[in-house]
C-alpha cells in the first residue's frame, strides 16, 4: 500500500480523479511574491498550496484548503488522501453528528500515517547515511574522505528535500444541511449569513493553532514545554503552527529541538479541532476557506482588526458583479494581492509589513446566494454604472484604459455578529457604504481583476505635471468619459427624463 501511495504521489494520477467537482464552489489562487526596491515582484518558490472541492453521494460535500511549506508534497497528498478517506462511502445521511466528528478525526490520522509510510524508505536511507559518516571518517584518507563525504552529503540533501515539509489544513464538510469545520494549523474559515433585511453576519469558525493560542499553549505546558518560551519565539521549527500534517522533524525528532526537548509526548500534532455543528437550513450566504498566505497578506496591508469583514465585503461585491464563482474567487485574490503591493510601494506606515507574501488560496462556496446574471450583472447593494477612465501605471511605460464601475448604494449594512461594522481602512468598499463604491476592470484581455479606487488615490496620483492645461475658456478637456454612465442611467430613469452633462 505504501508503494502504491508513493507511485501515485510521483504521477499526475489522483485517487479522486473520477469524483465530480462541486459547481457551487469557486477557487482563486496567487503565487508567492517578494518585492524589490523598484516595487516589482518575483516568485521565490513554486506554489505550495492545495485545495479540494468535491460533491459526494447522499448530499455530501467536501471542501478544503491546504497551506504547504518546504514543498507541496504534503498539501498535495493530504488533499487526495483526505478525500479518499471521506467520500468513498464512509459518510452517509444516516450518520449522527458524533459519527461525523469521529470519522473526520480518523481521516486526519490516516492521512498523517499514510504520508509517513510513503517516505519510510527515504527516512531509513537518510538515517543510514547519517550514521555511516562518523564511524568511517577516521579510516579514510583526506582525499578519500572528501570525495566520499561529498557524495554522501549530496545524497543526504536530496533525501532531505524528499522527506521534509508539511501542511496546515482547513476542511469543510456539509452533510444533511449541516456544516462541520475541521482545522489543523493557521488557515481560516468564515461563514457569512445574509439576513432578509440585507445585513451580512460574519462568523469566524475556530481559532488558528499557533503560538499565540492560549489553549494550545496550555496543551504544550501540560507536556512539560515552556509555553512562555514558545510564545516569545513565535515559531516552532520555522512555523507558527502548533498543529500540522507531515513535518517529520517535529513529529519524530522533537526532542532534538531546543524548545521541545523536554516534551513528554508529541507537542506538534495532526489531530484536527472539529467545529460545528452549523445548520445551513434556510441559510443564504457563503462559506470562505482561505490559506494563511491570503490572511497574512490582507492583515499586513490593512491590519487584522477588520480583515474578516473586509474580505466578506470584497466577496459580496464580486458576487454582485460576476456570473462565475471561479471569476469571483480569482478577482478577490487579485484584489488582495494588489492591495498588498500598493501598500508596499506607497511607503506608508504598514509598508514595512508588506515586503513579501506567501501563496494565496481562497475557496468560496455559496449557500443559496445569487450570482450576477449573464449580460447585465445585478448588485444587491446597488446598480452598476460604468465610467471609462484612462490609466497610466508608474511602473510601466504602457498605457491602458480601465472601466471604473460606480455602484450606487442601497441601505444594506455589513455586521459582525450584532455590531455594525465601521468603514474599512483604506476605503475598501462594503455593501453598506453609503457612498458609491468602485471596481476597476482592466480592458487588457490578458487580465481582469477588481480593486477599490478609493484610499490613497494611487490610480490618479501619477498625472503630476502631465495634467491637461486649461483652454481659452478656462476649462480642461474631460478626463472621465461618462457616456456609458449617462446612457444606462437614462434608460433606468426614463420616466424622469434623460440625464446628462449640464
Coordinates of C-alpha atoms in Angstrom, one line a residue:
X1 CA 0.0 0.0 0.0
X2 CA 2.9 2.4 0.8
X3 CA 4.4 1.7 -2.6
X4 CA 1.0 2.4 -4.3
X5 CA 0.7 5.7 -2.5
X6 CA 4.3 6.6 -3.3
X7 CA 3.7 5.9 -7.0
X8 CA 0.6 8.0 -7.1
X9 CA 2.4 10.9 -5.5
X10 CA 5.0 10.8 -8.2
X11 CA 2.5 10.7 -11.0
X12 CA -0.3 13.0 -12.2
X13 CA -2.9 10.4 -11.2
X14 CA -5.2 11.1 -8.3
X15 CA -7.4 8.8 -6.2
X16 CA -10.1 11.4 -6.7
X17 CA -10.0 12.0 -10.5
X18 CA -13.4 10.5 -11.0
X19 CA -15.2 12.4 -8.3
X20 CA -17.5 15.2 -9.5
X21 CA -16.4 18.8 -8.6
X22 CA -18.9 20.9 -6.8
X23 CA -20.5 23.5 -9.1
X24 CA -21.4 25.8 -6.2
X25 CA -17.8 26.5 -5.4
X26 CA -15.0 28.6 -6.9
X27 CA -11.3 28.8 -6.1
X28 CA -8.8 31.7 -6.7
X29 CA -5.0 31.4 -6.2
X30 CA -1.9 33.6 -6.4
X31 CA 1.7 32.5 -6.1
X32 CA 4.1 33.9 -3.5
X33 CA 6.0 37.1 -4.2
X34 CA 8.8 39.2 -2.8
X35 CA 9.2 42.8 -3.9
X36 CA 12.4 44.6 -5.0
X37 CA 13.3 48.2 -4.2
X38 CA 11.6 49.2 -7.5
X39 CA 8.3 47.6 -6.4
X40 CA 8.5 44.8 -8.9
X41 CA 7.7 41.3 -7.6
X42 CA 9.3 37.9 -8.2
X43 CA 8.2 34.4 -7.3
X44 CA 10.6 32.7 -4.9
X45 CA 9.3 29.1 -4.9
X46 CA 6.6 27.0 -6.7
X47 CA 3.1 27.3 -5.4
X48 CA 2.8 25.0 -2.3
X49 CA -0.9 25.4 -1.5
X50 CA -3.6 22.8 -2.3
X51 CA -7.3 22.6 -2.3
X52 CA -10.2 20.2 -2.8
X53 CA -13.9 20.8 -3.7
X54 CA -15.9 17.6 -4.4
X55 CA -19.5 16.6 -4.4
X56 CA -20.1 13.1 -3.0
X57 CA -23.2 10.9 -2.8
X58 CA -26.1 11.3 -0.4
X59 CA -25.9 15.1 -0.3
X60 CA -22.4 15.1 1.0
X61 CA -19.9 17.9 0.0
X62 CA -16.2 18.2 0.9
X63 CA -14.0 21.3 0.6
X64 CA -10.5 22.0 1.8
X65 CA -7.6 24.5 1.6
X66 CA -4.1 23.3 2.4
X67 CA -1.1 25.6 3.1
X68 CA 2.1 23.7 2.3
X69 CA 5.6 24.7 3.3
X70 CA 9.0 23.4 2.3
X71 CA 7.4 21.9 -0.8
X72 CA 3.9 21.0 -2.0
X73 CA 4.2 17.2 -1.3
X74 CA 2.2 17.1 1.9
X75 CA -0.5 19.5 0.8
X76 CA -1.0 17.5 -2.5
X77 CA -1.0 14.2 -0.7
X78 CA -3.4 15.4 2.0
X79 CA -5.9 16.8 -0.5
X80 CA -6.1 13.4 -2.3
X81 CA -5.9 11.1 0.7
X82 CA -8.4 13.0 2.8
X83 CA -10.9 12.9 0.0
X84 CA -10.4 9.2 -0.4
X85 CA -11.0 8.7 3.4
X86 CA -14.2 10.7 3.5
X87 CA -16.0 10.5 0.1
X88 CA -15.7 6.9 -0.9
X89 CA -18.7 5.6 1.0
X90 CA -17.5 6.4 4.6
X91 CA -20.2 9.1 5.1
X92 CA -23.9 9.0 4.5
X93 CA -27.1 10.8 5.7
X94 CA -27.7 8.2 8.4
X95 CA -24.6 9.2 10.4
X96 CA -25.1 11.2 13.6
X97 CA -23.1 14.3 14.5
X98 CA -20.9 12.3 16.8
X99 CA -20.3 9.8 13.9
X100 CA -19.2 12.6 11.6
X101 CA -16.8 14.0 14.1
X102 CA -15.3 10.6 14.7
X103 CA -14.9 9.9 11.0
X104 CA -13.3 13.3 10.4
X105 CA -10.8 12.8 13.2
X106 CA -9.9 9.3 12.0
X107 CA -9.4 10.6 8.4
X108 CA -6.8 13.1 9.5
X109 CA -5.0 10.4 11.5
X110 CA -5.0 8.1 8.4
X111 CA -3.6 10.9 6.2
X112 CA -0.7 11.5 8.6
X113 CA 0.2 7.9 8.9
X114 CA -0.2 7.2 5.2
X115 CA 2.0 10.1 4.3
X116 CA 4.8 8.9 6.6
X117 CA 4.5 5.4 5.0
X118 CA 5.3 7.0 1.7
X119 CA 8.6 8.4 3.0
X120 CA 9.7 5.4 5.2
X121 CA 12.3 4.2 2.7
X122 CA 13.8 7.7 2.3
X123 CA 13.9 8.2 6.1
X124 CA 15.6 4.9 6.6
X125 CA 18.2 5.7 3.9
X126 CA 18.8 9.1 5.4
X127 CA 19.4 7.6 8.9
X128 CA 21.8 5.0 7.5
X129 CA 23.8 7.6 5.6
X130 CA 24.0 9.9 8.6
X131 CA 25.2 7.0 10.8
X132 CA 27.7 6.0 8.1
X133 CA 29.7 9.2 8.1
X134 CA 31.0 9.1 11.7
X135 CA 32.5 5.6 12.0
X136 CA 34.1 5.7 8.6
X137 CA 35.7 9.1 8.8
X138 CA 38.8 8.0 10.7
X139 CA 39.5 5.2 8.3
X140 CA 39.6 7.4 5.2
X141 CA 42.4 9.5 3.9
X142 CA 41.9 13.2 3.4
X143 CA 41.2 12.8 -0.4
X144 CA 39.0 9.8 0.1
X145 CA 37.1 11.4 2.8
X146 CA 36.5 14.5 0.7
X147 CA 35.2 12.5 -2.3
X148 CA 33.2 10.0 -0.4
X149 CA 31.8 12.7 2.0
X150 CA 30.7 14.9 -0.8
X151 CA 28.7 12.1 -2.4
X152 CA 27.1 11.3 0.9
X153 CA 26.3 14.9 1.7
X154 CA 24.7 15.4 -1.8
X155 CA 22.6 12.3 -1.3
X156 CA 21.5 13.5 2.2
X157 CA 20.4 16.8 0.7
X158 CA 18.3 15.1 -1.9
X159 CA 16.7 12.9 0.8
X160 CA 16.0 15.9 3.0
X161 CA 14.2 17.6 0.2
X162 CA 12.2 14.4 -0.4
X163 CA 11.0 13.9 3.2
X164 CA 10.8 17.5 4.6
X165 CA 7.8 19.7 4.5
X166 CA 4.3 19.8 6.0
X167 CA 1.0 21.5 5.6
X168 CA -1.8 23.1 7.6
X169 CA -5.4 22.4 6.6
X170 CA -8.9 23.7 7.0
X171 CA -11.6 21.4 5.8
X172 CA -15.4 21.9 5.4
X173 CA -17.9 19.0 5.3
X174 CA -21.6 19.6 4.5
X175 CA -23.9 16.6 5.3
X176 CA -27.6 16.7 6.0
X177 CA -27.5 20.5 5.6
X178 CA -25.1 20.7 8.5
X179 CA -21.6 22.3 8.3
X180 CA -18.6 20.8 10.0
X181 CA -15.2 22.5 10.0
X182 CA -12.0 20.5 10.8
X183 CA -8.9 22.5 11.1
X184 CA -5.2 21.9 11.7
X185 CA -3.0 24.9 11.9
X186 CA -3.4 28.5 10.7
X187 CA -5.8 28.6 7.8
X188 CA -9.2 30.2 8.3
X189 CA -12.9 29.5 7.8
X190 CA -15.6 32.3 7.6
X191 CA -19.3 31.8 7.4
X192 CA -21.3 34.8 6.1
X193 CA -25.1 34.7 6.6
X194 CA -27.3 37.2 4.8
X195 CA -30.5 38.2 6.6
X196 CA -33.7 39.2 5.0
X197 CA -33.0 42.9 5.7
X198 CA -29.8 42.8 3.7
X199 CA -27.3 42.5 6.6
X200 CA -24.3 40.2 6.4
X201 CA -23.4 38.4 9.6
X202 CA -19.8 37.2 9.6
X203 CA -18.7 34.3 11.8
X204 CA -15.1 33.1 12.1
X205 CA -15.2 29.4 12.9
X206 CA -12.4 28.4 15.2
X207 CA -9.1 30.0 16.0
X208 CA -5.6 29.3 14.5
X209 CA -3.5 26.7 16.2
X210 CA -0.4 28.9 16.7
X211 CA 2.0 30.1 19.3
X212 CA -0.5 32.8 20.4
X213 CA -3.4 30.5 21.0
X214 CA -3.8 30.2 24.8
X215 CA -5.4 26.7 24.6
X216 CA -2.6 25.4 22.5
X217 CA 0.0 26.9 24.9
X218 CA -1.8 25.2 27.8
X219 CA -1.7 21.9 25.9
X220 CA 2.1 22.3 25.4
X221 CA 2.6 23.2 29.0
X222 CA 0.8 20.0 30.1
X223 CA 3.5 18.1 28.2
X224 CA 6.3 19.9 30.1
X225 CA 7.1 22.5 27.4
X226 CA 7.9 26.1 28.5
X227 CA 4.9 27.8 26.9
X228 CA 6.3 31.3 27.7
X229 CA 9.4 30.5 25.6
X230 CA 7.2 29.2 22.8
X231 CA 5.1 32.4 22.8
X232 CA 8.2 34.5 22.8
X233 CA 9.9 32.6 20.0
X234 CA 6.7 32.7 17.9
X235 CA 7.9 29.8 15.7
X236 CA 8.4 26.1 16.2
X237 CA 10.8 24.6 13.7
X238 CA 10.3 27.5 11.4
X239 CA 6.4 27.6 11.5
X240 CA 4.0 29.3 13.8
X241 CA 1.5 26.4 13.7
X242 CA 1.2 24.1 16.7
X243 CA -0.8 21.5 14.7
X244 CA 0.2 20.4 11.3
X245 CA 0.3 17.5 8.8
X246 CA 3.6 15.9 8.0
X247 CA 6.9 17.5 9.0
X248 CA 8.8 14.5 10.3
X249 CA 11.3 16.7 12.1
X250 CA 8.8 17.9 14.7
X251 CA 6.9 14.6 14.8
X252 CA 9.8 12.1 15.3
X253 CA 12.8 14.3 16.3
X254 CA 11.1 16.8 18.6
X255 CA 13.5 16.1 21.4
X256 CA 16.3 17.4 19.3
X257 CA 14.5 20.8 19.0
X258 CA 15.5 23.1 21.8
X259 CA 12.0 24.5 22.5
X260 CA 10.5 21.0 22.6
X261 CA 13.4 18.9 24.1
X262 CA 11.7 18.3 27.4
X263 CA 8.3 17.3 26.0
X264 CA 6.8 14.2 27.5
X265 CA 4.8 13.5 24.3
X266 CA 4.3 14.7 20.8
X267 CA 3.9 18.5 21.1
X268 CA 3.0 19.2 17.5
X269 CA 0.1 17.1 16.5
X270 CA -2.1 16.4 13.4
X271 CA -5.3 15.9 15.4
X272 CA -7.9 18.3 14.0
X273 CA -10.2 20.5 16.0
X274 CA -13.7 19.9 14.9
X275 CA -16.1 22.9 14.9
X276 CA -19.8 22.5 14.4
X277 CA -22.5 21.9 14.0
X278 CA -23.7 24.9 12.0
X279 CA -27.1 24.3 10.5
X280 CA -27.4 25.5 6.9
X281 CA -31.1 25.0 6.6
X282 CA -32.7 28.1 5.0
X283 CA -29.3 29.9 5.2
X284 CA -28.4 32.4 2.4
X285 CA -24.8 33.4 2.3
X286 CA -21.4 31.9 1.5
X287 CA -18.6 30.0 3.2
X288 CA -15.0 31.1 2.7
X289 CA -11.9 28.9 3.3
X290 CA -8.6 30.6 2.9
X291 CA -4.9 29.9 3.3
X292 CA -2.7 31.6 5.8
X293 CA -0.9 33.4 3.0
X294 CA -4.1 35.2 1.9
X295 CA -5.0 36.1 5.5
X296 CA -1.5 37.4 6.2
X297 CA -1.3 39.5 3.0
X298 CA -4.6 41.3 3.8
X299 CA -3.7 41.8 7.5
X300 CA -0.2 43.0 6.6
X301 CA -1.7 45.7 4.3
X302 CA -4.6 46.8 6.4
X303 CA -4.2 45.4 9.9
X304 CA -6.0 42.5 11.5
X305 CA -8.9 44.4 13.1
X306 CA -11.4 44.4 10.1
X307 CA -9.8 41.6 8.0
X308 CA -12.8 39.3 8.2
X309 CA -15.4 42.0 7.4
X310 CA -13.2 43.3 4.6
X311 CA -12.8 40.1 2.7
X312 CA -16.5 39.3 3.1
X313 CA -17.3 42.7 1.6
X314 CA -15.0 42.0 -1.3
X315 CA -16.6 38.7 -2.0
X316 CA -20.1 40.2 -1.7
X317 CA -19.2 42.9 -4.1
X318 CA -17.7 40.5 -6.7
X319 CA -20.7 38.1 -6.4
X320 CA -22.8 41.1 -7.5
X321 CA -20.6 41.7 -10.5
X322 CA -19.6 38.3 -11.7
X323 CA -21.6 35.4 -13.1
X324 CA -18.8 32.8 -12.4
X325 CA -17.7 31.7 -8.9
X326 CA -14.3 31.0 -10.3
X327 CA -14.1 34.6 -11.5
X328 CA -15.3 35.8 -8.2
X329 CA -12.7 34.0 -6.2
X330 CA -9.9 34.9 -8.5
X331 CA -10.9 38.6 -8.6
X332 CA -10.9 38.8 -4.8
X333 CA -7.4 37.1 -4.6
X334 CA -6.1 39.5 -7.2
X335 CA -7.6 42.4 -5.4
X336 CA -5.9 41.5 -2.1
X337 CA -2.6 40.9 -4.0
X338 CA -2.9 44.4 -5.4
X339 CA -3.8 46.0 -2.1
X340 CA -0.7 44.4 -0.6
X341 CA 1.5 45.6 -3.4
X342 CA 0.1 49.1 -3.3
X343 CA 0.7 49.5 0.4
X344 CA 4.3 48.4 -0.1
X345 CA 5.1 50.9 -2.9
X346 CA 3.2 53.7 -1.1
X347 CA 5.8 53.9 1.7
X348 CA 3.1 54.4 4.3
X349 CA 3.2 53.1 7.8
X350 CA 2.3 49.5 7.0
X351 CA 4.7 49.2 4.0
X352 CA 7.3 47.6 6.3
X353 CA 5.0 44.6 6.8
X354 CA 4.4 44.1 3.0
X355 CA 7.8 43.3 1.6
X356 CA 6.6 39.8 0.6
X357 CA 3.6 37.5 0.7
X358 CA 3.2 33.7 0.6
X359 CA 1.0 31.7 -1.7
X360 CA -2.7 32.7 -1.5
X361 CA -5.8 30.4 -1.9
X362 CA -9.4 31.4 -1.5
X363 CA -12.3 28.9 -1.8
X364 CA -15.9 30.2 -2.0
X365 CA -18.9 28.0 -1.5
X366 CA -22.2 29.8 -2.0
X367 CA -25.3 28.9 0.2
X368 CA -28.4 29.7 -1.9
X369 CA -26.6 33.0 -2.8
X370 CA -27.5 34.5 -6.2
X371 CA -24.8 35.3 -8.7
X372 CA -25.0 38.2 -11.2
X373 CA -26.9 37.2 -14.3
X374 CA -25.2 36.9 -17.7
X375 CA -25.1 40.2 -19.6
X376 CA -26.5 42.6 -17.0
X377 CA -25.0 42.0 -13.6
X378 CA -27.2 42.8 -10.7
X379 CA -26.0 44.0 -7.3
X380 CA -27.9 43.7 -4.1
X381 CA -26.2 46.8 -2.8
X382 CA -26.9 48.9 -5.9
X383 CA -26.9 49.4 -9.7
X384 CA -23.6 49.2 -11.6
X385 CA -22.7 52.1 -13.9
X386 CA -19.5 52.0 -16.0
X387 CA -17.2 55.0 -16.5
X388 CA -14.2 54.9 -18.8
X389 CA -11.0 56.2 -17.2
X390 CA -7.5 56.4 -18.8
X391 CA -4.8 54.9 -16.6
X392 CA -1.0 55.0 -16.6
X393 CA 1.0 52.8 -14.4
X394 CA 4.0 54.4 -12.9
X395 CA 5.9 51.1 -13.0
X396 CA 5.3 50.7 -16.8
X397 CA 5.6 52.8 -19.9
X398 CA 2.5 51.3 -21.4
X399 CA -0.9 53.0 -21.0
X400 CA -4.3 51.4 -21.0
X401 CA -7.9 52.2 -20.0
X402 CA -9.9 50.9 -17.1
X403 CA -13.6 50.7 -16.6
X404 CA -14.5 52.3 -13.3
X405 CA -17.9 50.9 -12.3
X406 CA -19.8 53.1 -10.0
X407 CA -22.0 51.1 -7.6
X408 CA -24.9 53.3 -6.5
X409 CA -25.6 52.2 -2.9
X410 CA -28.6 50.8 -1.1
X411 CA -29.3 50.7 2.6
X412 CA -27.6 47.4 3.3
X413 CA -25.1 47.1 6.1
X414 CA -22.4 44.7 7.0
X415 CA -22.3 43.5 10.5
X416 CA -20.0 41.4 12.6
X417 CA -22.3 39.4 14.9
X418 CA -24.7 42.0 16.2
X419 CA -22.4 45.0 15.7
X420 CA -22.5 47.2 12.6
X421 CA -19.0 47.2 11.0
X422 CA -17.3 50.5 10.7
X423 CA -15.9 51.8 7.4
X424 CA -12.9 49.8 6.5
X425 CA -9.4 51.1 6.4
X426 CA -8.1 52.3 3.0
X427 CA -11.7 52.9 1.8
X428 CA -12.3 49.3 0.8
X429 CA -15.9 49.2 -0.4
X430 CA -18.6 47.3 1.5
X431 CA -22.2 46.6 0.7
X432 CA -23.1 49.0 3.5
X433 CA -21.0 52.1 2.5
X434 CA -23.3 55.0 1.8
X435 CA -21.2 56.4 -1.0
X436 CA -20.7 54.8 -4.4
X437 CA -18.1 52.0 -4.4
X438 CA -15.8 51.5 -7.4
X439 CA -14.5 48.5 -9.2
X440 CA -11.6 48.5 -11.7
X441 CA -11.7 46.2 -14.6
X442 CA -8.8 46.4 -17.0
X443 CA -9.6 46.4 -20.7
X444 CA -6.3 44.4 -21.3
X445 CA -7.6 41.0 -22.4
X446 CA -4.8 39.2 -20.5
X447 CA -6.2 40.0 -17.1
X448 CA -9.4 41.0 -15.5
X449 CA -9.5 42.0 -11.8
X450 CA -11.2 44.3 -9.3
X451 CA -10.0 46.9 -6.8
X452 CA -11.2 49.8 -4.8
X453 CA -10.4 53.2 -6.4
X454 CA -10.5 55.0 -3.0
X455 CA -7.8 55.1 -0.5
X456 CA -4.6 56.8 -1.4
X457 CA -5.7 57.7 -4.9
X458 CA -2.9 55.7 -6.5
X459 CA -4.9 55.4 -9.7
X460 CA -4.7 59.1 -10.4
X461 CA -1.6 60.3 -8.5
X462 CA 0.8 59.9 -11.3
X463 CA -0.6 62.6 -13.5
X464 CA 1.5 65.4 -11.9
X465 CA 2.9 67.8 -14.5
X466 CA 1.2 65.9 -17.3
X467 CA -2.2 67.2 -16.2
X468 CA -4.1 68.9 -19.1
X469 CA -3.8 72.7 -19.4
X470 CA -6.9 74.9 -19.5
X471 CA -8.1 76.1 -22.9
X472 CA -9.1 79.6 -23.8
X473 CA -12.3 79.3 -21.8
X474 CA -10.5 78.2 -18.7
X475 CA -11.7 74.7 -18.9
X476 CA -9.7 71.5 -19.2
X477 CA -10.5 68.6 -21.6
X478 CA -12.8 66.0 -19.9
X479 CA -10.7 63.3 -18.2
X480 CA -13.5 60.8 -17.4
X481 CA -15.9 59.7 -20.1
X482 CA -19.4 59.4 -18.6
X483 CA -21.1 58.4 -21.8
X484 CA -22.0 54.9 -20.8
X485 CA -23.0 56.0 -17.4
X486 CA -25.5 58.6 -18.8
X487 CA -26.8 56.0 -21.2
X488 CA -27.6 53.4 -18.6
X489 CA -28.8 55.9 -16.0
X490 CA -31.1 57.4 -18.7
X491 CA -32.6 54.0 -19.6
X492 CA -33.2 53.2 -15.9
X493 CA -34.8 56.6 -15.2
X494 CA -36.5 57.3 -18.5
X495 CA -39.7 58.5 -16.8
X496 CA -37.8 61.3 -15.0
X497 CA -36.2 62.5 -18.2
X498 CA -32.7 61.9 -19.5
X499 CA -29.6 62.7 -17.5
X500 CA -26.5 64.2 -19.0
X501 CA -23.9 66.8 -18.5
X502 CA -25.5 70.2 -17.6

